[in-house]
PDB file of C-alpha atoms in Angstrom:
ATOM      1  CA  MET A 728       1.643 -16.826   9.368  1.00 44.00           C
ATOM      2  CA  SER A 729       3.191 -17.606  12.763  1.00 43.00           C
ATOM      3  CA  ASP A 730       6.446 -15.757  12.058  1.00 49.00           C
ATOM      4  CA  VAL A 731       4.623 -12.527  11.297  1.00 52.00           C
ATOM      5  CA  VAL A 732       2.246 -12.398  14.253  1.00 52.00           C
ATOM      6  CA  ASP A 733       4.082  -9.424  15.725  1.00 73.00           C
ATOM      7  CA  ASN A 734       4.342  -7.448  12.488  1.00 84.00           C
ATOM      8  CA  ILE A 735       2.677  -4.091  12.510  1.00 89.00           C
ATOM      9  CA  PHE A 736      -0.141  -3.487  10.006  1.00 92.00           C
ATOM     10  CA  ILE A 737      -3.225  -1.366   9.348  1.00 95.00           C
ATOM     11  CA  TYR A 738      -6.720  -2.430  10.347  1.00 96.00           C
ATOM     12  CA  THR A 739      -9.899  -0.612   9.363  1.00 97.00           C
ATOM     13  CA  ASP A 740     -12.978  -1.206  11.488  1.00 97.00           C
ATOM     14  CA  PRO A 741     -15.870  -1.711   9.041  1.00 96.00           C
ATOM     15  CA  GLU A 742     -18.321  -0.643  11.749  1.00 96.00           C
ATOM     16  CA  ARG A 743     -16.707   2.818  11.826  1.00 97.00           C
ATOM     17  CA  CYS A 744     -15.576   3.260   8.211  1.00 97.00           C
ATOM     18  CA  MET A 745     -18.000   5.440   6.263  1.00 96.00           C
ATOM     19  CA  GLY A 746     -16.278   4.928   2.899  1.00 97.00           C
ATOM     20  CA  CYS A 747     -15.330   8.579   2.436  1.00 97.00           C
ATOM     21  CA  HIS A 748     -12.002   7.770   0.681  1.00 97.00           C
ATOM     22  CA  SER A 749     -10.114  10.328   2.824  1.00 97.00           C
ATOM     23  CA  CYS A 750      -7.594   7.582   3.571  1.00 97.00           C
ATOM     24  CA  GLU A 751      -6.973   6.933  -0.129  1.00 97.00           C
ATOM     25  CA  LEU A 752      -6.361  10.596  -0.842  1.00 96.00           C
ATOM     26  CA  ALA A 753      -4.093  10.979   2.193  1.00 96.00           C
ATOM     27  CA  CYS A 754      -2.146   7.887   1.137  1.00 96.00           C
ATOM     28  CA  ALA A 755      -1.714   9.114  -2.419  1.00 95.00           C
ATOM     29  CA  MET A 756      -0.615  12.557  -1.249  1.00 95.00           C
ATOM     30  CA  SER A 757       1.813  11.035   1.250  1.00 94.00           C
ATOM     31  CA  HIS A 758       3.534   9.109  -1.546  1.00 93.00           C
ATOM     32  CA  SER A 759       3.555  11.986  -4.036  1.00 93.00           C
ATOM     33  CA  SER A 760       6.064  14.746  -4.544  1.00 91.00           C
ATOM     34  CA  TYR A 761       3.179  17.084  -5.436  1.00 93.00           C
ATOM     35  CA  ASP A 762       0.836  18.990  -3.158  1.00 91.00           C
ATOM     36  CA  PHE A 763      -2.832  18.441  -3.978  1.00 90.00           C
ATOM     37  CA  ASN A 764      -3.398  21.649  -5.959  1.00 93.00           C
ATOM     38  CA  SER A 765      -0.212  21.230  -8.012  1.00 93.00           C
ATOM     39  CA  ALA A 766      -1.117  17.619  -8.803  1.00 92.00           C
ATOM     40  CA  VAL A 767      -4.581  18.605 -10.015  1.00 92.00           C
ATOM     41  CA  LEU A 768      -3.273  21.506 -12.100  1.00 95.00           C
ATOM     42  CA  ALA A 769      -0.541  19.343 -13.652  1.00 93.00           C
ATOM     43  CA  GLY A 770      -2.942  16.461 -14.327  1.00 91.00           C
ATOM     44  CA  VAL A 771      -0.870  14.108 -12.192  1.00 89.00           C
ATOM     45  CA  VAL A 772      -2.620  10.875 -11.294  1.00 88.00           C
ATOM     46  CA  LEU A 773      -2.315  10.312  -7.555  1.00 92.00           C
ATOM     47  CA  ILE A 774      -1.906   6.644  -6.667  1.00 92.00           C
ATOM     48  CA  PRO A 775      -2.989   5.387  -3.247  1.00 95.00           C
ATOM     49  CA  ARG A 776      -1.468   2.232  -1.776  1.00 95.00           C
ATOM     50  CA  ASN A 777      -4.783   1.368  -0.125  1.00 95.00           C
ATOM     51  CA  LYS A 778      -8.314   1.233  -1.456  1.00 95.00           C
ATOM     52  CA  VAL A 779     -11.761   1.554   0.043  1.00 97.00           C
ATOM     53  CA  ILE A 780     -13.865  -1.496  -0.675  1.00 96.00           C
ATOM     54  CA  ALA A 781     -17.502  -2.369  -0.028  1.00 95.00           C
ATOM     55  CA  ILE A 782     -18.285  -5.838   1.258  1.00 91.00           C
ATOM     56  CA  LYS A 783     -21.533  -7.129   2.711  1.00 85.00           C
ATOM     57  CA  ASN A 784     -23.078  -3.652   3.140  1.00 90.00           C
ATOM     58  CA  GLN A 785     -19.967  -2.402   4.930  1.00 93.00           C
ATOM     59  CA  THR A 786     -16.958  -0.431   3.835  1.00 96.00           C
ATOM     60  CA  THR A 787     -13.391  -0.991   4.868  1.00 96.00           C
ATOM     61  CA  THR A 788      -9.951  -0.638   3.340  1.00 96.00           C
ATOM     62  CA  ALA A 789      -7.788  -3.153   1.572  1.00 94.00           C
ATOM     63  CA  GLN A 790      -4.026  -2.889   1.781  1.00 94.00           C
ATOM     64  CA  CYS A 791      -1.021  -5.033   2.533  1.00 94.00           C
ATOM     65  CA  VAL A 792      -1.222  -6.845   5.883  1.00 91.00           C
ATOM     66  CA  GLN A 793       2.572  -7.191   6.108  1.00 90.00           C
ATOM     67  CA  CYS A 794       2.275 -11.011   6.084  1.00 89.00           C
ATOM     68  CA  GLU A 795       4.931 -13.686   5.677  1.00 87.00           C
ATOM     69  CA  ALA A 796       5.738 -11.941   2.399  1.00 87.00           C
ATOM     70  CA  PRO A 797       5.876 -14.325  -0.534  1.00 94.00           C
ATOM     71  CA  CYS A 798       6.334 -11.096  -2.517  1.00 95.00           C
ATOM     72  CA  LEU A 799       9.650 -10.524  -0.784  1.00 94.00           C
ATOM     73  CA  ASP A 800      10.874 -13.979  -1.791  1.00 94.00           C
ATOM     74  CA  ALA A 801       9.618 -13.534  -5.357  1.00 96.00           C
ATOM     75  CA  CYS A 802      11.346 -10.199  -5.964  1.00 96.00           C
ATOM     76  CA  LYS A 803      14.386 -10.709  -8.181  1.00 93.00           C
ATOM     77  CA  SER A 804      15.389  -7.052  -8.441  1.00 93.00           C
ATOM     78  CA  ASN A 805      16.003  -6.744  -4.678  1.00 93.00           C
ATOM     79  CA  CYS A 806      13.774  -3.712  -4.440  1.00 95.00           C
ATOM     80  CA  MET A 807      11.690  -5.155  -1.570  1.00 95.00           C
ATOM     81  CA  THR A 808      12.843  -5.142   2.036  1.00 94.00           C
ATOM     82  CA  ARG A 809      11.333  -5.959   5.401  1.00 91.00           C
ATOM     83  CA  GLU A 810      12.081  -3.167   7.854  1.00 87.00           C
ATOM     84  CA  ALA A 811      12.720  -3.672  11.575  1.00 79.00           C
ATOM     85  CA  VAL A 812       9.080  -3.200  12.614  1.00 81.00           C
ATOM     86  CA  GLY A 813       7.979  -5.754  10.017  1.00 84.00           C
ATOM     87  CA  VAL A 814       6.901  -3.335   7.304  1.00 90.00           C
ATOM     88  CA  ILE A 815       7.595  -4.547   3.784  1.00 93.00           C
ATOM     89  CA  LYS A 816       8.762  -1.718   1.566  1.00 93.00           C
ATOM     90  CA  ILE A 817       9.215  -1.435  -2.175  1.00 95.00           C
ATOM     91  CA  ASP A 818      11.937   0.846  -3.452  1.00 94.00           C
ATOM     92  CA  GLU A 819       9.896   2.131  -6.367  1.00 88.00           C
ATOM     93  CA  GLU A 820      12.999   3.549  -8.061  1.00 90.00           C
ATOM     94  CA  LYS A 821      14.577   0.082  -8.200  1.00 94.00           C
ATOM     95  CA  CYS A 822      11.382  -1.779  -9.156  1.00 95.00           C
ATOM     96  CA  ILE A 823      11.657  -3.104 -12.717  1.00 95.00           C
ATOM     97  CA  GLY A 824       7.933  -3.896 -13.025  1.00 95.00           C
ATOM     98  CA  CYS A 825       8.396  -7.634 -13.586  1.00 96.00           C
ATOM     99  CA  LYS A 826       5.141  -8.478 -11.706  1.00 97.00           C
ATOM    100  CA  LEU A 827       6.690 -11.375  -9.752  1.00 97.00           C
ATOM    101  CA  CYS A 828       5.672  -9.815  -6.423  1.00 97.00           C
ATOM    102  CA  PHE A 829       2.206  -9.053  -7.794  1.00 97.00           C
ATOM    103  CA  LYS A 830       1.737 -12.696  -8.792  1.00 97.00           C
ATOM    104  CA  ALA A 831       3.135 -13.975  -5.480  1.00 97.00           C
ATOM    105  CA  CYS A 832       0.938 -11.793  -3.242  1.00 96.00           C
ATOM    106  CA  THR A 833      -1.581 -14.036  -1.533  1.00 92.00           C
ATOM    107  CA  TYR A 834      -3.954 -11.187  -0.676  1.00 93.00           C
ATOM    108  CA  ASP A 835      -3.983  -9.109  -3.890  1.00 93.00           C
ATOM    109  CA  SER A 836      -2.346  -6.240  -2.031  1.00 94.00           C
ATOM    110  CA  ILE A 837       0.148  -5.205  -4.684  1.00 96.00           C
ATOM    111  CA  THR A 838      -0.915  -2.984  -7.553  1.00 94.00           C
ATOM    112  CA  MET A 839       0.981  -2.700 -10.816  1.00 95.00           C
ATOM    113  CA  VAL A 840       0.816   0.860 -12.077  1.00 93.00           C
ATOM    114  CA  GLU A 841       1.789   2.055 -15.533  1.00 92.00           C
ATOM    115  CA  ILE A 842       4.286   4.877 -15.261  1.00 86.00           C
ATOM    116  CA  PRO A 843       3.936   7.576 -17.920  1.00 78.00           C
ATOM    117  CA  GLN A 844       6.824   7.565 -20.361  1.00 78.00           C
ATOM    118  CA  GLU A 845       8.007  10.246 -22.735  1.00 77.00           C
ATOM    119  CA  GLU A 846       7.685   9.561 -26.439  1.00 78.00           C
ATOM    120  CA  PRO A 847      10.927   8.104 -27.806  1.00 77.00           C
ATOM    121  CA  THR A 848      12.742  10.516 -30.068  1.00 79.00           C
ATOM    122  CA  ASP A 849      14.538   7.775 -32.017  1.00 80.00           C
ATOM    123  CA  GLY A 850      11.413   6.458 -33.749  1.00 79.00           C
ATOM    124  CA  LYS A 851      11.193   3.369 -31.559  1.00 80.00           C
ATOM    125  CA  LYS A 852       7.895   2.192 -30.199  1.00 79.00           C
ATOM    126  CA  LYS A 853       6.942   3.561 -26.786  1.00 76.00           C
ATOM    127  CA  ARG A 854       7.181   0.773 -24.170  1.00 79.00           C
ATOM    128  CA  LYS A 855       4.960   0.360 -21.171  1.00 84.00           C
ATOM    129  CA  LYS A 856       6.772   0.755 -17.862  1.00 90.00           C
ATOM    130  CA  LEU A 857       5.218  -0.706 -14.730  1.00 95.00           C
ATOM    131  CA  LYS A 858       5.983  -0.269 -11.036  1.00 94.00           C
ATOM    132  CA  ALA A 859       4.717  -2.252  -8.071  1.00 96.00           C
ATOM    133  CA  PHE A 860       2.975  -0.254  -5.350  1.00 95.00           C
ATOM    134  CA  LYS A 861       1.799  -1.449  -1.944  1.00 96.00           C
ATOM    135  CA  CYS A 862       1.055  -0.071   1.510  1.00 96.00           C
ATOM    136  CA  ASP A 863       4.237   0.611   3.470  1.00 94.00           C
ATOM    137  CA  LEU A 864       2.454   2.176   6.451  1.00 94.00           C
ATOM    138  CA  CYS A 865       4.094   5.474   5.444  1.00 93.00           C
ATOM    139  CA  PHE A 866       7.327   4.071   6.794  1.00 89.00           C
ATOM    140  CA  ASP A 867       9.142   7.230   5.705  1.00 87.00           C
ATOM    141  CA  ARG A 868       7.116   9.112   8.322  1.00 87.00           C
ATOM    142  CA  ILE A 869       8.492   7.093  11.266  1.00 85.00           C
ATOM    143  CA  ASP A 870       9.570   9.038  14.372  1.00 86.00           C
ATOM    144  CA  VAL A 871      12.888   8.549  16.120  1.00 85.00           C
ATOM    145  CA  ASP A 872      10.978   6.718  18.858  1.00 84.00           C
ATOM    146  CA  GLY A 873       9.713   4.228  16.231  1.00 79.00           C
ATOM    147  CA  SER A 874       6.120   5.428  16.144  1.00 83.00           C
ATOM    148  CA  LEU A 875       4.490   5.531  12.732  1.00 86.00           C
ATOM    149  CA  HIS A 876       2.311   8.350  11.462  1.00 92.00           C
ATOM    150  CA  SER A 877       0.488   6.723   8.574  1.00 95.00           C
ATOM    151  CA  ALA A 878      -1.359   9.273   6.473  1.00 96.00           C
ATOM    152  CA  CYS A 879      -4.522   7.174   6.271  1.00 97.00           C
ATOM    153  CA  VAL A 880      -4.762   6.865  10.049  1.00 97.00           C
ATOM    154  CA  GLU A 881      -4.339  10.606  10.509  1.00 97.00           C
ATOM    155  CA  ALA A 882      -6.869  11.436   7.774  1.00 97.00           C
ATOM    156  CA  CYS A 883      -9.675   9.123   8.899  1.00 98.00           C
ATOM    157  CA  PRO A 884     -12.504  11.316  10.265  1.00 98.00           C
ATOM    158  CA  THR A 885     -14.083   8.447  12.246  1.00 98.00           C
ATOM    159  CA  ASP A 886     -10.885   6.939  13.701  1.00 98.00           C
ATOM    160  CA  ALA A 887     -11.747   3.685  11.963  1.00 98.00           C
ATOM    161  CA  ILE A 888      -8.149   3.024  10.935  1.00 97.00           C
ATOM    162  CA  ILE A 889      -5.548   1.893  13.437  1.00 96.00           C
ATOM    163  CA  ILE A 890      -2.006   0.591  13.347  1.00 94.00           C
ATOM    164  CA  THR A 891      -1.796  -2.591  15.335  1.00 93.00           C
ATOM    165  CA  ARG A 892       0.149  -5.755  16.000  1.00 91.00           C
ATOM    166  CA  ASP A 893      -2.946  -7.665  17.139  1.00 92.00           C
ATOM    167  CA  ASN A 894      -3.137 -10.681  14.847  1.00 90.00           C
ATOM    168  CA  SER A 895      -6.865 -11.097  15.534  1.00 93.00           C
ATOM    169  CA  TYR A 896      -7.425  -7.882  13.550  1.00 93.00           C
ATOM    170  CA  ARG A 897      -5.347  -9.254  10.677  1.00 90.00           C
ATOM    171  CA  ILE A 898      -7.524 -12.374  10.642  1.00 91.00           C
ATOM    172  CA  LYS A 899     -10.715 -10.251  10.808  1.00 92.00           C
ATOM    173  CA  SER A 900      -9.575  -8.045   7.938  1.00 90.00           C
ATOM    174  CA  LEU A 901      -8.569 -10.946   5.707  1.00 90.00           C
ATOM    175  CA  SER A 902     -11.729 -12.857   6.556  1.00 91.00           C
ATOM    176  CA  LEU A 903     -13.912  -9.892   5.610  1.00 90.00           C
ATOM    177  CA  ARG A 904     -12.037  -9.660   2.312  1.00 89.00           C
ATOM    178  CA  GLY A 905     -12.714 -13.352   1.633  1.00 89.00           C
ATOM    179  CA  TYR A 906      -9.323 -14.888   2.525  1.00 89.00           C
TER     180      TYR A 906
END
């Protein structure tokens, strides 16, 4: 992990996290083209790139730690990139759902999500279409000065979630999650 020590990532302090799931909702909304009310009315499933987990009587979040990225090496459709600040992004439009990144992820931080498909009109069997999703720190919300405004950080009511480059937090987070 030495080549990724300076990569930026999200850390959630389990001492401050109250498990309210505000971060999950904010994440899902940040990556959706719907506003909350429209999504609910249309029955759209909102998909967060993070998840609140309970471990040892504490709650925290689990998401990509922007590591050395075996997922990046495994991707054969070239839909994954490492951005300048170290964030690994998936171009969800280019993702072919092959699961290679999912299988390569050391920390179970990639989720394969079934994308709803329309019924074929030619009588053929409907095929499942998958896409890989992972935390990208809301890279699309980066300021011109390079500062990130991750939705989960902004939504956390207890300020438990931070964006950091401190590798000791990465180790703490992974250790708590059993890695």
